[in-house]
CSV table of C-alpha atoms in Angstrom, one decimal:
chain,number,residue,atom,x,y,z
A,3,MET,CA,0.0,0.0,0.0
A,4,LYS,CA,2.8,2.4,0.9
A,5,LEU,CA,4.5,1.6,-2.4
A,6,ILE,CA,1.4,2.5,-4.4
A,7,PHE,CA,1.1,5.8,-2.5
A,8,ILE,CA,4.7,6.6,-3.1
A,9,LEU,CA,4.4,5.8,-6.8
A,10,MET,CA,1.3,8.1,-7.0
A,11,ALA,CA,3.0,10.9,-5.2
A,12,LEU,CA,6.2,10.7,-7.3
A,13,PRO,CA,4.8,12.6,-10.4
A,14,VAL,CA,3.5,15.4,-8.2
A,15,LEU,CA,6.8,15.8,-6.5
A,16,ALA,CA,8.7,15.6,-9.8
A,17,SER,CA,6.6,18.4,-11.3
A,18,THR,CA,7.7,20.8,-8.7
A,19,CYS,CA,11.3,20.5,-10.0
A,20,GLY,CA,12.6,22.4,-13.0
A,21,LYS,CA,12.9,26.0,-13.8
A,22,GLU,CA,12.9,28.5,-11.0
A,23,LYS,CA,9.5,30.3,-11.0
A,24,GLU,CA,9.4,34.1,-10.7
A,25,LYS,CA,8.4,34.9,-7.2
A,26,ASP,CA,5.4,37.1,-6.9
A,27,GLY,CA,5.6,37.8,-10.7
A,28,LEU,CA,9.0,39.4,-10.4
A,29,LEU,CA,11.2,39.4,-13.5
A,30,LYS,CA,15.0,39.5,-13.5
A,31,GLY,CA,16.7,41.7,-16.1
A,32,LYS,CA,19.8,43.5,-17.0
A,33,VAL,CA,20.0,47.1,-18.1
A,34,VAL,CA,21.6,46.8,-21.5
A,35,ARG,CA,21.7,50.5,-22.4
A,36,GLN,CA,20.8,53.9,-20.9
A,37,THR,CA,20.9,57.2,-22.8
A,38,CYS,CA,19.0,60.4,-22.4
A,39,ALA,CA,16.5,59.1,-24.9
A,40,SER,CA,15.9,55.6,-23.6
A,41,MET,CA,16.6,52.8,-21.2
A,42,VAL,CA,16.7,49.2,-22.6
A,43,VAL,CA,16.2,46.2,-20.3
A,44,GLN,CA,16.8,42.6,-21.3
A,45,VAL,CA,14.6,40.1,-19.4
A,46,LEU,CA,16.7,37.1,-18.2
A,47,ASN,CA,14.0,34.8,-16.8
A,48,ASN,CA,11.1,35.0,-19.2
A,49,ASP,CA,11.4,34.4,-23.0
A,50,SER,CA,7.9,35.7,-23.7
A,51,ILE,CA,8.5,39.4,-22.8
A,52,GLY,CA,10.1,41.9,-25.1
A,53,GLU,CA,11.4,42.1,-28.6
A,54,ASP,CA,13.7,39.5,-30.2
A,55,GLY,CA,16.6,40.3,-32.5
A,56,TRP,CA,17.0,43.9,-31.4
A,57,LYS,CA,20.3,45.4,-32.5
A,58,ASP,CA,22.1,48.1,-30.3
A,59,MET,CA,23.3,50.6,-32.9
A,60,MET,CA,25.4,52.2,-30.2
A,61,ASN,CA,27.3,49.0,-29.4
A,62,ASN,CA,28.5,47.7,-32.7
A,63,ASN,CA,25.0,46.3,-33.5
A,64,ALA,CA,25.2,43.8,-30.7
A,65,GLN,CA,22.0,41.7,-30.9
A,66,TYR,CA,19.7,41.0,-28.0
A,67,ASP,CA,16.5,39.0,-27.4
A,68,ASN,CA,13.8,39.7,-24.8
A,69,VAL,CA,14.4,43.4,-24.6
A,70,PHE,CA,12.1,46.4,-24.1
A,71,SER,CA,12.3,50.2,-23.6
A,72,VAL,CA,11.4,51.5,-20.1
A,73,ALA,CA,8.7,54.2,-20.3
A,74,ASN,CA,8.9,55.4,-16.7
A,75,VAL,CA,12.7,55.9,-16.4
A,76,CYS,CA,12.3,59.0,-14.2
A,77,LYS,CA,10.4,57.0,-11.6
A,78,LEU,CA,13.1,54.4,-11.0
A,79,PRO,CA,15.5,54.4,-8.0
A,80,GLN,CA,19.0,55.8,-8.3
A,81,GLY,CA,21.5,53.2,-9.1
A,82,VAL,CA,19.6,51.7,-12.0
A,83,LYS,CA,22.2,52.2,-14.7
A,84,ALA,CA,23.6,50.3,-17.7
A,85,GLY,CA,25.0,47.0,-16.6
A,86,ALA,CA,22.9,46.7,-13.4
A,87,THR,CA,20.9,43.5,-12.7
A,88,ILE,CA,17.4,44.3,-11.5
A,89,THR,CA,14.3,42.5,-10.4
A,90,PHE,CA,11.0,44.2,-11.3
A,91,LYS,CA,7.4,43.9,-12.5
A,92,THR,CA,6.1,45.1,-15.8
A,93,ALA,CA,3.0,47.2,-16.4
A,94,THR,CA,1.3,48.8,-19.4
A,95,PRO,CA,2.9,52.2,-20.0
A,96,VAL,CA,1.0,55.3,-18.8
A,97,ASN,CA,2.0,58.9,-19.2
A,98,SER,CA,4.6,59.1,-16.5
A,99,GLY,CA,5.7,62.7,-17.3
A,100,CYS,CA,9.3,61.6,-17.8
A,101,ILE,CA,11.3,63.9,-20.1
A,102,PHE,CA,13.5,62.4,-22.8
A,103,CYS,CA,15.9,64.1,-25.1
A,104,MET,CA,15.2,64.1,-28.8
A,105,MET,CA,18.2,61.9,-29.7
A,106,TYR,CA,17.4,59.0,-32.0
A,107,ASP,CA,18.9,55.9,-30.6
A,108,ALA,CA,16.8,53.1,-32.2
A,109,ALA,CA,15.4,51.7,-28.9
A,110,PRO,CA,13.2,48.6,-29.0
A,111,LYS,CA,9.6,49.1,-30.1
A,112,ALA,CA,8.3,47.0,-27.1
A,113,GLN,CA,7.8,49.4,-24.2
A,114,PHE,CA,6.7,48.9,-20.6
A,115,ASP,CA,6.6,50.7,-17.3
A,116,ILE,CA,8.5,48.8,-14.6
A,117,THR,CA,7.6,48.8,-10.9
A,118,ASP,CA,8.8,47.2,-7.7
A,119,VAL,CA,12.4,47.6,-8.8
A,120,PHE,CA,15.2,46.1,-6.8
A,121,ILE,CA,18.9,46.4,-7.8
A,122,GLY,CA,21.2,43.4,-7.7
A,123,LYS,CA,18.7,40.7,-6.7
């Protein structure tokens, strides 16, 4: 009887293994680029968010997948700079009142607000 119970429980226990789930919907990302015109984040733990095949014209056309432009840059904590690893949630962009310069830097077309930002987690 115990053997049957163990055999029935095994698939349930095995299904909990695998990829690490995002806790509370938090995403992990890396700030790829920051200019006065845009901030670009690459999502590291979810392949379904962002744009694939984006080329950074300011970095020898380096190609990235799962990237997006941050719409609410002025609302982020200090320390969120190029190269930083961050955890965050995404939201549909709303008018944040952030001011951007008029420089054209070919940012990704995918755009999100990010909230609940933590640096280096």
